[in-house]
XYZ file of C-alpha atoms in Angstrom:
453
model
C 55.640 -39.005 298.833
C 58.402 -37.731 301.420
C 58.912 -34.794 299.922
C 55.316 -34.143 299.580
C 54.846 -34.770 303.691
C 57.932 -32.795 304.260
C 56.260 -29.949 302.014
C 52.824 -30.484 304.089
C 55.056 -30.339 307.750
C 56.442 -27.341 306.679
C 54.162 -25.283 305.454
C 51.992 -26.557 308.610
C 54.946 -25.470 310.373
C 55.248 -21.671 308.816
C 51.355 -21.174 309.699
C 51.762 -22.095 312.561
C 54.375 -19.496 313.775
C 53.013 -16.585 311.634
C 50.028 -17.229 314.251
C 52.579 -17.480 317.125
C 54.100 -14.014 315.952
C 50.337 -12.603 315.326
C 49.357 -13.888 318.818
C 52.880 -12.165 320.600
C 52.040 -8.960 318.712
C 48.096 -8.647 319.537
C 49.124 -9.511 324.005
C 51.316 -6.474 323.729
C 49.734 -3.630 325.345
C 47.276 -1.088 323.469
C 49.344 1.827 323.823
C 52.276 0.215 322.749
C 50.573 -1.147 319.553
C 49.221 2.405 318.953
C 52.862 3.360 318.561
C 54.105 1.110 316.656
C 51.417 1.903 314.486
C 51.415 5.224 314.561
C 54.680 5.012 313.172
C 53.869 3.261 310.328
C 52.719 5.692 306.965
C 48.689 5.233 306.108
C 49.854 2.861 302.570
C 51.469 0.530 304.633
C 48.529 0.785 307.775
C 45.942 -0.084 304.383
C 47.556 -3.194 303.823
C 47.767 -4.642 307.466
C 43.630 -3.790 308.027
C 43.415 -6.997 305.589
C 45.378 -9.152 308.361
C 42.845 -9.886 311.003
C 39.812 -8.278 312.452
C 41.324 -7.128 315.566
C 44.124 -5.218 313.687
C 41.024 -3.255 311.003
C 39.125 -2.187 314.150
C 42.357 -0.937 315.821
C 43.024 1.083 312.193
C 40.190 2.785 311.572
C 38.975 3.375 315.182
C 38.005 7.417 314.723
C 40.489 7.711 317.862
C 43.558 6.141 316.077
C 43.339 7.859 313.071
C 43.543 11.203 315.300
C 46.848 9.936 316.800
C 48.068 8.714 314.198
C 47.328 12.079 312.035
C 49.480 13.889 314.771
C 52.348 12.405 314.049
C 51.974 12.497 310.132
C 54.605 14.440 308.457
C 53.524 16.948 305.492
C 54.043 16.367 301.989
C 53.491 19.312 298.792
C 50.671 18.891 296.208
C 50.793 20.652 293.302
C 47.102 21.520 291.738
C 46.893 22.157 288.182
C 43.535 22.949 287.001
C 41.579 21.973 283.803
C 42.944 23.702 280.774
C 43.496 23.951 277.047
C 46.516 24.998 275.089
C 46.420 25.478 271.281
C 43.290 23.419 270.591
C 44.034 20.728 273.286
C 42.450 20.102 276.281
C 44.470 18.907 279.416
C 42.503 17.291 282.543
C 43.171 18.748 286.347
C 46.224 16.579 287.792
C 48.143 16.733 290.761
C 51.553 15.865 291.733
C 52.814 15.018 295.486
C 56.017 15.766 297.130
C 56.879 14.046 300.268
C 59.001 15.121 302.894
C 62.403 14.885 301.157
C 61.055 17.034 298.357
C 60.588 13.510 296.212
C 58.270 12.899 293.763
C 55.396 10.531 293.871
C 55.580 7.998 291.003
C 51.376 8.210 291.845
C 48.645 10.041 290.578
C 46.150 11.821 292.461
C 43.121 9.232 292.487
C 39.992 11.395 293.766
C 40.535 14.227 291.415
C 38.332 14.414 288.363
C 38.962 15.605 285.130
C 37.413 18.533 285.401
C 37.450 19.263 289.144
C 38.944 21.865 290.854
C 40.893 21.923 294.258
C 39.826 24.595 296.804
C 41.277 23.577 300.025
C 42.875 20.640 302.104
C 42.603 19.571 305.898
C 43.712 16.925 307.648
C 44.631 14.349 304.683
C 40.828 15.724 303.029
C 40.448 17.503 300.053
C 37.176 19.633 298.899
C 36.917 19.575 295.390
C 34.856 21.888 293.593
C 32.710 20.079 290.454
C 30.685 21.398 287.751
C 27.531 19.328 288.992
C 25.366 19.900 291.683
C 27.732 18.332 294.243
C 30.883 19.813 295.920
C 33.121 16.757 296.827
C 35.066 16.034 300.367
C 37.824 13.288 299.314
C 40.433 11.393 301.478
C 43.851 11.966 299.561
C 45.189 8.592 301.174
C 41.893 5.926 301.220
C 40.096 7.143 297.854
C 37.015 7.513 300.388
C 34.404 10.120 298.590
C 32.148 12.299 300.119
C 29.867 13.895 297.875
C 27.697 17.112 299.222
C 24.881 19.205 297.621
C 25.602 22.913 296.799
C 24.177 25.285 298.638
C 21.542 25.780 296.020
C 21.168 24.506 292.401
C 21.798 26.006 289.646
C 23.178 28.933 291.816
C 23.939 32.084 289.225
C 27.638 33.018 289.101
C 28.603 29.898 291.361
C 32.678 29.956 291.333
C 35.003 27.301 292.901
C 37.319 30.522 294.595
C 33.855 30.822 296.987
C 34.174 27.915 298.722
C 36.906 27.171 301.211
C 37.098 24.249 303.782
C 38.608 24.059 307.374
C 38.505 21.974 310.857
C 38.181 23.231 314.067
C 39.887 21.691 316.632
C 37.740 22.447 319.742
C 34.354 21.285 318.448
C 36.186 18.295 316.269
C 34.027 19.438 313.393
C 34.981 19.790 309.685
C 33.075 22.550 307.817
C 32.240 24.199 304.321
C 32.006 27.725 303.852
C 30.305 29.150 301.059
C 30.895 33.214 300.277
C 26.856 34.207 298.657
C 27.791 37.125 296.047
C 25.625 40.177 297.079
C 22.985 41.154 294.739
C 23.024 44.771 295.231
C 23.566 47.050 292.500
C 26.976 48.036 292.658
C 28.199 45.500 294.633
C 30.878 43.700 292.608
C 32.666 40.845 294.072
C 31.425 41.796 297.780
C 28.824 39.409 300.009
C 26.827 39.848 302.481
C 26.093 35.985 303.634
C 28.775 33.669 304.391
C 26.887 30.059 304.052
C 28.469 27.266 306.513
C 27.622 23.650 306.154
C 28.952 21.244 309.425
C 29.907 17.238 307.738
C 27.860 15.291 309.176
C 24.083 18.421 309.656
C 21.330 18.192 307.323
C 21.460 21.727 305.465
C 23.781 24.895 305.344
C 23.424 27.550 307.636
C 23.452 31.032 306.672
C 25.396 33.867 308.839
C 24.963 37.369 307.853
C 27.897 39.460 307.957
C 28.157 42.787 309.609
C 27.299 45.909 307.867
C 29.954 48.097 309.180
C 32.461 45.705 307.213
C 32.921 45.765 303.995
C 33.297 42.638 302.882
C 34.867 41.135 299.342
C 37.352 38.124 298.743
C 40.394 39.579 296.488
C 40.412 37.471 293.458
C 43.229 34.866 293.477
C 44.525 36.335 296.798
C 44.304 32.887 298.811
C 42.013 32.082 301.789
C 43.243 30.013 304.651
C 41.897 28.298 307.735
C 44.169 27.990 310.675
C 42.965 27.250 314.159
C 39.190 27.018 313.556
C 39.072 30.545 311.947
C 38.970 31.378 307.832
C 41.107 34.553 306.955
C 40.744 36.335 303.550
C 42.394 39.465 302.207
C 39.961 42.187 301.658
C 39.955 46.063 300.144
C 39.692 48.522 302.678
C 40.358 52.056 301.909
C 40.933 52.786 305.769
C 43.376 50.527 306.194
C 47.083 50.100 305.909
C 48.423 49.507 301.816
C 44.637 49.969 301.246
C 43.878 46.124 302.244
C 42.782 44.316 305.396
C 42.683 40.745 306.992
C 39.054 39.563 307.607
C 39.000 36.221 309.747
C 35.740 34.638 310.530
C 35.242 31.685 313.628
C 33.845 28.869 312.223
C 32.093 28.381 315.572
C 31.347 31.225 317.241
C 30.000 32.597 313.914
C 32.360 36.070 314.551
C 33.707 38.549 312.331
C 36.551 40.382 312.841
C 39.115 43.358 310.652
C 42.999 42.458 311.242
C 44.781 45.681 309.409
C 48.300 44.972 307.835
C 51.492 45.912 309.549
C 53.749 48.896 308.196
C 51.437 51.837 307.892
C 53.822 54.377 306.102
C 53.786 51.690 302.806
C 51.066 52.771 300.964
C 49.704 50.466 298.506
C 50.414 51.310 294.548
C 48.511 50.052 291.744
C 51.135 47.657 291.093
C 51.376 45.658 294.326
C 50.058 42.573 295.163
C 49.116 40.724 298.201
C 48.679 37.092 299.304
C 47.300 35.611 302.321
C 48.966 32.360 302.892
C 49.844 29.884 305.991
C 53.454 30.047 307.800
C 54.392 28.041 310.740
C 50.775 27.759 312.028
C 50.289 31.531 311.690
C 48.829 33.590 309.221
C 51.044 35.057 306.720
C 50.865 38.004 304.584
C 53.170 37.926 301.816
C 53.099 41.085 299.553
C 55.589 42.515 296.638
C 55.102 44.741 293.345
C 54.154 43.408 290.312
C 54.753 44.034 286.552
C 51.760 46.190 285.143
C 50.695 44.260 282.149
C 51.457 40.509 283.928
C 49.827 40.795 287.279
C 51.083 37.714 288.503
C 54.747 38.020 288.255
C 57.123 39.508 290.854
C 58.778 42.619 289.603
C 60.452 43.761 293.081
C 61.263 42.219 296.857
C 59.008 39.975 298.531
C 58.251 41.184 302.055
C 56.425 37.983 304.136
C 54.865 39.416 307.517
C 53.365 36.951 310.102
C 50.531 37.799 312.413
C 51.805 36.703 316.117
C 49.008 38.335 318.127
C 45.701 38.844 316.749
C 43.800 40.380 319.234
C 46.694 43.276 319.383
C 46.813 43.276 315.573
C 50.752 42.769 315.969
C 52.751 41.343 312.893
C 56.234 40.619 312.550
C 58.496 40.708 309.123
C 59.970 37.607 308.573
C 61.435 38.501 305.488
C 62.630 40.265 302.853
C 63.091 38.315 299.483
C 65.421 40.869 297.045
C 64.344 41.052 293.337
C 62.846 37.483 292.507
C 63.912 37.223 289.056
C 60.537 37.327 287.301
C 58.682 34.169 289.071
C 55.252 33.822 289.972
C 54.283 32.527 293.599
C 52.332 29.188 293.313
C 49.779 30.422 296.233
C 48.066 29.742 298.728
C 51.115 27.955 300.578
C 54.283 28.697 298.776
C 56.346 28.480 301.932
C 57.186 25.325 303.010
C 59.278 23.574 305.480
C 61.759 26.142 305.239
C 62.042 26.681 301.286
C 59.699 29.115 299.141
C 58.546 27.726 295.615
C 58.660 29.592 292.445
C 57.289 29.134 289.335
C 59.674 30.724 286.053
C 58.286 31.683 282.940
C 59.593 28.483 281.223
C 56.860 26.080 282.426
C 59.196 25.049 285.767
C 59.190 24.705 289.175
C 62.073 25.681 291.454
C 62.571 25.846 295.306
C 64.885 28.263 297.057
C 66.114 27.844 300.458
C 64.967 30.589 303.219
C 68.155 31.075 306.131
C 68.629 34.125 308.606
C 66.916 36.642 310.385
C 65.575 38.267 307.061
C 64.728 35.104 305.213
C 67.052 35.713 302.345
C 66.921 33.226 299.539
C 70.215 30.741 298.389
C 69.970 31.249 294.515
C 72.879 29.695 294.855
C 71.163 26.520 296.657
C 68.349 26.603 293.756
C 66.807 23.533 293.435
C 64.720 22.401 290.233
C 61.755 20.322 290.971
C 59.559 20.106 287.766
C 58.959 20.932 284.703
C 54.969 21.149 284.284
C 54.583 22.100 280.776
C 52.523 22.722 278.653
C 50.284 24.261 282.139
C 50.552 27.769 282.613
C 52.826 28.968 285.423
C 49.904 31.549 286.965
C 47.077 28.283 286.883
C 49.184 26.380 289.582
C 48.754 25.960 292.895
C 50.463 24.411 296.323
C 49.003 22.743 298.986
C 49.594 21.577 302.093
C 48.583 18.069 302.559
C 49.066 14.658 304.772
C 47.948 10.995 304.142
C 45.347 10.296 307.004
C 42.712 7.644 307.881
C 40.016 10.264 309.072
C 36.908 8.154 307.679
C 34.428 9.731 305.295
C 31.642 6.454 306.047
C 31.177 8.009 309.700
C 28.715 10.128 307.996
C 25.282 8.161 307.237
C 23.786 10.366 305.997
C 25.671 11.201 303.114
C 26.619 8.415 300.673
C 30.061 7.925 300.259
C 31.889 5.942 297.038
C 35.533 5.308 296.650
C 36.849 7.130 293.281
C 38.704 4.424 291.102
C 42.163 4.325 290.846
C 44.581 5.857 288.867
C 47.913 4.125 288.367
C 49.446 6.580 286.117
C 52.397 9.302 287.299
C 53.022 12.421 285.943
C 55.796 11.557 283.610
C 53.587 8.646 282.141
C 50.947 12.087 281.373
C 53.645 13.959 280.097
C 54.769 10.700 277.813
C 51.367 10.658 276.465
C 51.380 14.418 276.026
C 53.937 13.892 273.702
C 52.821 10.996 272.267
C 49.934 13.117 271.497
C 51.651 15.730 269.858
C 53.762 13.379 267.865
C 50.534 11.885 266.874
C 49.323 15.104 265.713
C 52.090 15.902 264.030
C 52.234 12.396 261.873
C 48.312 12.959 261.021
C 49.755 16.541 259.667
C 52.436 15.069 257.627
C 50.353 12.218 256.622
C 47.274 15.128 255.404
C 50.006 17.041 253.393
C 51.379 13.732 252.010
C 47.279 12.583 251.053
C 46.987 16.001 249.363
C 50.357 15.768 247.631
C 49.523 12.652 246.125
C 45.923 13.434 245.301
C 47.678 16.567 243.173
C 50.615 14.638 241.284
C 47.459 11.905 240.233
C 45.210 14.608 239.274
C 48.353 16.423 237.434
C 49.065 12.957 235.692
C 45.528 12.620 234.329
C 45.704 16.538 233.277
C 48.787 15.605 230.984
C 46.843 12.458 229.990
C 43.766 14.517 228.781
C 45.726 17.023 226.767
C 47.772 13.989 224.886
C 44.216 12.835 224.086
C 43.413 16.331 222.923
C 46.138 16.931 220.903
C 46.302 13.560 219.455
């Protein structure tokens, strides 16, 4: 009976400071509690909303989650879209890499099986699906936002028209939608760039100029950086034959950025990319090999854009003879390293020093091995984990995607387990059949004794 009352006194005891402690920390000063919890990362901010009432209105206040998402360091996601290799058919995944280039033991929970990744801002992802919907997902809370296309059923719909940005003035997170011209003879060009605001009842439609001339370069990347989309575009006029197009997501304005270094023509060989560096766009261009368009066959040259109304770019480097990689676009630079993708199903990083950005083969780093995927399917993103809410917009339903527990390597285990499988079902076939032809020989040899008997 004592120890039961000494039990009861201390457990009465324990409650009663964890609500002296919880009192202590909710009198300290709102500014001081935003930074203590602004230094805490969104998995750990998830678990304290379930503590008290005070402390899940101070997390997902709209105004929190835009402090804390200033402070939030970026982490890599790799996108690898739906695909089948020799009969078998492997899901879209993703795989994360935090800040010290370390793998997440986590899956990816918002992306479907068959969805495709077309863009990421501010700890959001926009997910292109095969359905009538286009999806806006929150990489950290599971949160769902699920959107109508611009029209159903639209002919030749593609996930590479779609892109998604912010912009920071108007606070306003937008979906732009590239309409395919009609025209005869109008291949891969459009003439209406569709834009639909979270939170408005239908897209709007802004026609583009017709002194531009107006295409999105297959696989070439598009980025949003500052409130404005930039694509690469052909241009006959302009320098190596291609141009920048950027369009303001809210003053609805076009405008043609021509590339740097006019004396480098363009041959049939070279490729560009239009990717993100620093906060500035990035033009990253080198020659290709004829025959396998997206591997490097010369040097890398990466050019930023530092002024854009006087069209002024700067080289920031000059990457000598990649040995046969492909660039996982649209952001293959990060935090000072450049990721490459070999032949051989891996993933490497290389570290970028000096004026000219030369790369450390020497200070190679491997990060993956993402077999059996294609090395040209793959792409990087720039992402954070943020609590910008999806429910602030009634108007749209929003349903948290369930979640998946399993990492990469577990996939890759049951790749192989797969394989194995498929293997044993071969061996187990043959063995069927051999056994099936040593009974059917044995009753052969059975029916001639007969016979000759």
């Amino acid at each position: 009976m004592a120890g039961k009352t000494h039990t009861m006194l201390s457990d009465k005891s324990k409650s009663k400071t964890q609500w002296e402690v919880e009192c202590i920390i909710n009198r300290l000063p709102g500014d001081l509690i935003e930074q203590i919890f602004c230094r805490l990362p969104v998995s750990t901010l998830l678990r304290c909303i379930s503590v008290c009432k005070q402390w899940y209105n101070f997390i997902r206040d709209p105004h929190f989650a835009a402090a804390h998402l200033q402070q939030a360091s970026s982490c890599t996601l790799l996108f690898f879209p739906q695909e089948s290799d020799q009969g078998d058919l492997y899901p879209s995944d993703a795989i994360i890499f935090d800040e010290a280039w370390s793998q997440s033991k986590w899956a990816v929970p918002v992306i479907g099986p068959d969805d495709f990744l077309c863009g990421s801002c501010n700890g959001l992802l926009r997910l292109y699906t095969k359905t009538s919907t286009i999806k806006i997902a929150n990489l950290a809370t599971g949160e769902c936002l699920h959107l109508n296309k611009p029209a159903k059923n639209l002919r030749g719909d593609h996930f590479s028209f779609y892109s998604f940005g912010f912009h920071p003035v108007m606070k306003q997170y937008m979906v732009a939608h590239f309409l395919a011209d009609r025209r005869k003879h109008s291949r891969g060009t459009f003439n209406v760039i569709q834009v639909y605001t979270l939170g408005s009842e239908n897209w709007k439609g802004v026609r583009t100029p017709e002194s531009l001339s107006l295409s999105c370069i297959k696989d070439s990347g598009v980025v949003n950086i500052d409130g404005a989309m930039y694509w690469l575009t052909e241009d006959t006029d302009a320098n190596w034959n291609h141009a920048v197009i950027s369009f303001d997501l809210s003053a609805e304005t076009f405008a043609k950025i021509k590339l740097p270094a006019a004396e480098l023509r363009s041959p049939d060989n070279r490729r560009f990319w239009v990717t993100e560096l620093y906060g500035k766009v990035c033009i990253a261009t080198a020659e290709v090999y004829l025959h396998i368009p997206g591997m490097l066959s010369g040097d890398l040259q990466i050019w930023t854009l530092d002024n854009k109304e006087e069209q002024r770019w700067t080289q920031r480097g000059s990457i000598q003879h990649p040995p046969s990689l492909y660039i996982p676009g649209p952001h293959f630079v990060q935090r000072d390293k450049i990721m490459m993708q070999g032949p051989d199903c891996n993933l490497y990083s290389y570290e970028l020093f000096g004026k000219n950005c030369k790369t450390g083969l020497s200070n190679m780093v491997h990060l993956l091995d993402f077999g059996p995927h294609k090395p040209e399917k793959m792409q990087s993103f720039l992402c954070v984990k943020s609590l910008v809410r999806l429910d602030a917009y009634k108007n749209i339903g929003v349903v948290r995607g369930p979640k998946r527990c399993e990492g990469w390597d577990s996939k890759k285990w049951e790749v192989w387990e797969q394989t194995i499988r498929r293997v044993e079902d071969q061996w187990s076939t043959i063995y069927q059949q051999e056994r099936d032809a040593a009974v059917g020989l044995l009753d052969l040899l059975a029916l001639m004794n007969i016979c000759y008997s």
